[in-house]
Every structure is written in structure tokens, then in C-alpha cells.
Amino acid sequence: LKRTQQLAASRKDIIACLGKAAEYKDNVTGMHVKRMSLYAKVLGLAAGMSEAEASALQETAPMHDIGKIGLPDHILRKPAKLNDEEIQQMRKHPQIGVDILGGQTCLLLNMARSIAISHHEKWDGSGYPHGLKGEEIPLHGRIAAVADVFDALTTQRPYKEAWSVEKAIELLKEESGRHFDPHLVKLFIKILPEVLSIKEKYQESSISPQINIENTVI
């Protein structure tokens, strides 16, 4: 039993290290990753996940962009809108993420891989890399997409002011059935008090250089 617990702890440590590596490469703040992963957990619980599955989602959600480790810095940190060639490069990061995470049988790494490959798919089928539609998109990826976009919009960055919560929620509503799973959007709005409690608890202590938010959602 002790050996099993040690192995489980080691796997969690590996996940945390990979998530930290992604943060450094993508130049995001630890608070963004903390908030986003907690939003994902409470949304997962609202969607009917067990506590164990929702906790696993919290641990793996920060690796949604692990594939950006394989992208050139001049694309990741470009302050202006990406051109067509750069967009195509950016859109390789989900598959790079899968390549990094490999074909492991570990539950956490499997979940992380699922999130990495699917978090840019869209409910209407217009996303990438596989153009999945509706419930073809893994639930973990659909949840991570809502959590990540909401936090990105409502956080101040050197190049933009934070959107109000109301404006961000309006965008989620507008994109319900297009970008986002409409059921998850409804659940997210329902649990908004929990979300705002997390947002308040894990505020940014300082503003650090960031990539252009327009480029993060391409």
C-alpha cells in the first residue's frame, strides 16, 4: 500500500512539474493556472463528476497548453496578431502536447493528454486539430476550454484591461453552442458564486509580461 501511495504521489509530482514547465514557456502566471484549474474542478463537479475525477481534472487542466513548449518564442510572445503562417504553427501545439505526454497508461497523464488534444475543439465543429463536434469532444477538454477562456478574459495583462465578469459571461453566452458546450455554460453561470470566490482568493499579486490573448484563443 505504501509503495502504491508513493507511486501515486510521484505521478502527481510529475504532472505538477510538467505544468510548471508549460507556465514558464508560455509566460503565464501561477495564479492563472491555479484559478483555471479550480474553475475546472468546480465545473466538473457541477457536471456530475465524482470528487476523485474532479480533483484529477484540477491536477491535469494546467497542462492544456503543454505543447507550447515546442513552439518558437517569437510566435508565443508576439504582441501583435499572428499572420496565417504563424497561426498554422500555433495550431500544432495540441498535437505537440500529445507527443510530449506520450502513450502512458497513468490515469492522470491520460486525462492530461485528452485535455491537451481537445481544448481547442469547438462545439460546432469549427475547432482544431480534428474538427470534433459536440460530445465527440472529451468532456475534460470542453470544461478546460470554458475555464481557461473565462480566466484569460477577466485577468488584467500589460496589453489589456481585465474584462468585467459580466462582459466575460456575455461572451460565454454568445459562444454557447458555437465555441462552448451550452450545458457547461449554463452550469458555469449557475456556479458563478463559487467561481468568483476562487477568483477573489487567488488574485494576481503583480502583472507579468504575457502573450497576446488574441493569440491564445486561435
Short mmCIF file of C-alpha atoms in Angstrom, two decimals:
data_model
loop_
_atom_site.label_atom_id
_atom_site.label_comp_id
_atom_site.label_asym_id
_atom_site.label_seq_id
_atom_site.Cartn_x
_atom_site.Cartn_y
_atom_site.Cartn_z
CA LEU A 1 0.00 0.00 0.00
CA LYS A 2 2.79 2.41 0.89
CA ARG A 3 4.52 1.68 -2.41
CA THR A 4 1.28 2.36 -4.30
CA GLN A 5 0.82 5.65 -2.47
CA GLN A 6 4.40 6.64 -3.27
CA LEU A 7 3.88 5.89 -6.96
CA ALA A 8 0.65 7.93 -7.00
CA ALA A 9 2.43 10.83 -5.31
CA SER A 10 5.29 10.61 -7.81
CA ARG A 11 2.87 10.77 -10.71
CA LYS A 12 1.24 13.86 -9.26
CA ASP A 13 4.69 15.42 -8.82
CA ILE A 14 5.50 14.71 -12.47
CA ILE A 15 2.21 16.30 -13.55
CA ALA A 16 2.96 19.37 -11.43
CA CYS A 17 6.47 19.70 -12.90
CA LEU A 18 5.17 19.47 -16.46
CA GLY A 19 2.55 22.08 -15.68
CA LYS A 20 5.21 24.40 -14.26
CA ALA A 21 7.33 23.91 -17.39
CA ALA A 22 4.38 24.95 -19.52
CA GLU A 23 3.88 28.07 -17.39
CA TYR A 24 7.48 29.18 -17.91
CA LYS A 25 7.37 28.63 -21.65
CA ASP A 26 4.01 30.29 -22.12
CA ASN A 27 4.92 33.02 -19.63
CA VAL A 28 1.60 32.73 -17.81
CA THR A 29 1.30 33.41 -14.11
CA GLY A 30 0.89 30.72 -11.50
CA MET A 31 -2.30 32.38 -10.34
CA HIS A 32 -3.87 31.99 -13.77
CA VAL A 33 -3.11 28.29 -13.72
CA LYS A 34 -4.38 27.94 -10.14
CA ARG A 35 -7.65 29.71 -10.87
CA MET A 36 -8.23 27.98 -14.17
CA SER A 37 -7.70 24.53 -12.68
CA LEU A 38 -10.00 25.26 -9.74
CA TYR A 39 -12.69 26.61 -12.08
CA ALA A 40 -12.36 23.36 -13.99
CA LYS A 41 -12.78 21.33 -10.82
CA VAL A 42 -15.95 23.05 -9.62
CA LEU A 43 -17.41 22.92 -13.13
CA GLY A 44 -16.57 19.22 -13.30
CA LEU A 45 -18.38 18.63 -10.02
CA ALA A 46 -21.38 20.58 -11.29
CA ALA A 47 -21.36 18.40 -14.41
CA GLY A 48 -21.66 15.28 -12.25
CA MET A 49 -18.06 14.16 -11.82
CA SER A 50 -17.03 12.36 -8.66
CA GLU A 51 -14.73 14.19 -6.25
CA ALA A 52 -11.84 11.97 -7.36
CA GLU A 53 -12.36 12.68 -11.07
CA ALA A 54 -12.84 16.41 -10.50
CA SER A 55 -9.65 16.52 -8.41
CA ALA A 56 -7.79 14.72 -11.19
CA LEU A 57 -9.15 17.31 -13.62
CA GLN A 58 -7.83 20.08 -11.37
CA GLU A 59 -4.37 18.49 -11.41
CA THR A 60 -4.24 17.95 -15.16
CA ALA A 61 -6.02 21.05 -16.53
CA PRO A 62 -2.86 23.23 -16.21
CA MET A 63 -1.26 21.09 -18.92
CA HIS A 64 -3.75 22.02 -21.62
CA ASP A 65 -1.07 24.12 -23.32
CA ILE A 66 1.94 21.89 -22.57
CA GLY A 67 2.50 21.62 -26.34
CA LYS A 68 3.52 25.27 -26.50
CA ILE A 69 6.89 24.11 -25.18
CA GLY A 70 7.53 23.08 -28.77
CA LEU A 71 6.65 26.43 -30.35
CA PRO A 72 9.09 29.24 -31.17
CA ASP A 73 9.21 32.12 -28.69
CA HIS A 74 8.72 34.72 -31.41
CA ILE A 75 5.26 33.27 -32.07
CA LEU A 76 4.25 32.74 -28.45
CA ARG A 77 5.30 36.22 -27.38
CA LYS A 78 4.36 38.20 -30.45
CA PRO A 79 2.50 41.31 -29.23
CA ALA A 80 0.55 41.66 -32.46
CA LYS A 81 -1.97 39.40 -34.15
CA LEU A 82 -0.43 36.30 -35.74
CA ASN A 83 -0.25 36.01 -39.52
CA ASP A 84 -1.63 32.97 -41.35
CA GLU A 85 1.66 31.06 -41.28
CA GLU A 86 2.11 31.75 -37.57
CA ILE A 87 -1.46 30.65 -36.87
CA GLN A 88 -0.75 27.32 -38.52
CA GLN A 89 2.34 26.96 -36.34
CA MET A 90 0.35 27.84 -33.22
CA ARG A 91 -2.26 25.25 -34.08
CA LYS A 92 0.30 22.49 -33.86
CA HIS A 93 0.54 22.78 -30.07
CA PRO A 94 -2.26 20.32 -29.20
CA GLN A 95 -0.54 17.53 -31.12
CA ILE A 96 2.84 18.51 -29.68
CA GLY A 97 1.24 18.22 -26.25
CA VAL A 98 0.12 14.68 -27.02
CA ASP A 99 3.61 13.83 -28.25
CA ILE A 100 5.16 15.17 -25.04
CA LEU A 101 2.73 13.29 -22.80
CA GLY A 102 3.16 10.08 -24.79
CA GLY A 103 1.13 6.90 -24.62
CA GLN A 104 1.25 6.45 -20.87
CA THR A 105 -1.33 4.30 -19.09
CA CYS A 106 -1.35 6.52 -15.99
CA LEU A 107 -4.86 7.93 -15.41
CA LEU A 108 -3.60 11.47 -14.81
CA LEU A 109 -1.39 11.54 -17.90
CA ASN A 110 -4.21 10.08 -20.00
CA MET A 111 -6.52 12.85 -18.81
CA ALA A 112 -3.85 15.47 -19.45
CA ARG A 113 -3.36 14.14 -22.97
CA SER A 114 -7.11 14.25 -23.60
CA ILE A 115 -7.26 17.88 -22.47
CA ALA A 116 -4.18 18.87 -24.47
CA ILE A 117 -5.55 17.48 -27.74
CA SER A 118 -9.14 18.69 -27.35
CA HIS A 119 -9.19 22.08 -25.61
CA HIS A 120 -9.30 23.99 -28.91
CA GLU A 121 -12.08 21.91 -30.41
CA LYS A 122 -15.39 23.78 -30.66
CA TRP A 123 -18.92 22.60 -30.04
CA ASP A 124 -20.00 23.45 -33.61
CA GLY A 125 -17.11 21.53 -35.16
CA SER A 126 -15.10 24.57 -36.26
CA GLY A 127 -12.21 23.98 -33.86
CA TYR A 128 -8.95 22.10 -34.25
CA PRO A 129 -6.97 19.87 -34.64
CA HIS A 130 -9.64 17.30 -35.59
CA GLY A 131 -12.80 19.34 -36.08
CA LEU A 132 -14.65 17.36 -33.43
CA LYS A 133 -18.25 18.36 -32.81
CA GLY A 134 -20.50 18.33 -29.74
CA GLU A 135 -20.00 15.40 -27.43
CA GLU A 136 -17.31 13.97 -29.70
CA ILE A 137 -15.10 16.40 -27.78
CA PRO A 138 -13.94 14.87 -24.48
CA LEU A 139 -15.74 16.38 -21.50
CA HIS A 140 -12.45 17.26 -19.81
CA GLY A 141 -11.42 19.34 -22.83
CA ARG A 142 -14.79 21.09 -23.01
CA ILE A 143 -14.55 22.05 -19.35
CA ALA A 144 -10.94 23.25 -19.65
CA ALA A 145 -11.93 25.49 -22.58
CA VAL A 146 -14.61 27.31 -20.57
CA ALA A 147 -12.39 27.68 -17.50
CA ASP A 148 -9.35 28.90 -19.45
CA VAL A 149 -11.15 31.46 -21.60
CA PHE A 150 -13.10 32.92 -18.68
CA ASP A 151 -9.95 33.43 -16.63
CA ALA A 152 -7.97 34.85 -19.54
CA LEU A 153 -10.70 37.40 -20.25
CA THR A 154 -11.20 38.52 -16.66
CA THR A 155 -7.50 38.96 -15.86
CA GLN A 156 -5.54 42.17 -16.46
CA ARG A 157 -2.50 41.96 -18.68
CA PRO A 158 0.09 44.57 -19.74
CA TYR A 159 -1.59 44.83 -23.14
CA LYS A 160 -5.22 44.87 -21.95
CA GLU A 161 -7.53 45.68 -19.09
CA ALA A 162 -9.43 42.88 -17.42
CA TRP A 163 -12.89 42.33 -18.79
CA SER A 164 -15.70 42.64 -16.28
CA VAL A 165 -17.23 39.36 -15.14
CA GLU A 166 -20.49 40.46 -16.77
CA LYS A 167 -18.80 41.03 -20.15
CA ALA A 168 -16.99 37.69 -19.96
CA ILE A 169 -20.23 35.88 -19.13
CA GLU A 170 -21.91 37.58 -22.09
CA LEU A 171 -19.19 36.21 -24.35
CA LEU A 172 -19.69 32.71 -22.94
CA LYS A 173 -23.40 33.04 -23.66
CA GLU A 174 -22.77 34.32 -27.18
CA GLU A 175 -20.41 31.43 -27.88
CA SER A 176 -22.69 28.84 -26.27
CA GLY A 177 -23.46 26.25 -28.93
CA ARG A 178 -20.65 27.56 -31.11
CA HIS A 179 -17.37 27.51 -29.20
CA PHE A 180 -18.62 26.10 -25.91
CA ASP A 181 -20.82 23.24 -24.74
CA PRO A 182 -24.13 25.02 -23.98
CA HIS A 183 -24.85 22.79 -20.98
CA LEU A 184 -21.47 23.66 -19.45
CA VAL A 185 -22.06 27.37 -20.00
CA LYS A 186 -25.35 27.12 -18.09
CA LEU A 187 -23.63 25.21 -15.28
CA PHE A 188 -20.78 27.73 -15.16
CA ILE A 189 -23.24 30.59 -14.74
CA LYS A 190 -25.08 28.61 -12.06
CA ILE A 191 -21.88 28.11 -10.02
CA LEU A 192 -20.63 31.66 -10.63
CA PRO A 193 -20.57 32.46 -6.89
CA GLU A 194 -18.05 29.63 -6.37
CA VAL A 195 -16.05 30.81 -9.38
CA LEU A 196 -15.90 34.38 -8.07
CA SER A 197 -14.83 33.14 -4.64
CA ILE A 198 -11.88 31.37 -6.28
CA LYS A 199 -11.13 34.45 -8.36
CA GLU A 200 -11.06 36.63 -5.24
CA LYS A 201 -8.90 34.20 -3.26
CA TYR A 202 -6.24 33.78 -5.95
CA GLN A 203 -5.82 37.28 -7.29
CA GLU A 204 -2.75 38.35 -9.21
CA SER A 205 -0.06 39.79 -6.94
CA SER A 206 1.61 41.54 -9.87
CA ILE A 207 1.30 41.88 -13.60
CA SER A 208 3.94 39.97 -15.50
CA PRO A 209 4.63 40.04 -19.26
CA GLN A 210 2.14 37.97 -21.20
CA ILE A 211 1.44 36.81 -24.70
CA ASN A 212 -1.38 38.42 -26.62
CA ILE A 213 -4.74 36.97 -25.51
CA GLU A 214 -6.00 37.09 -29.12
CA ASN A 215 -3.26 34.61 -30.00
CA THR A 216 -4.03 32.26 -27.10
CA VAL A 217 -7.52 31.51 -28.34
CA ILE A 218 -6.60 30.99 -32.01
#
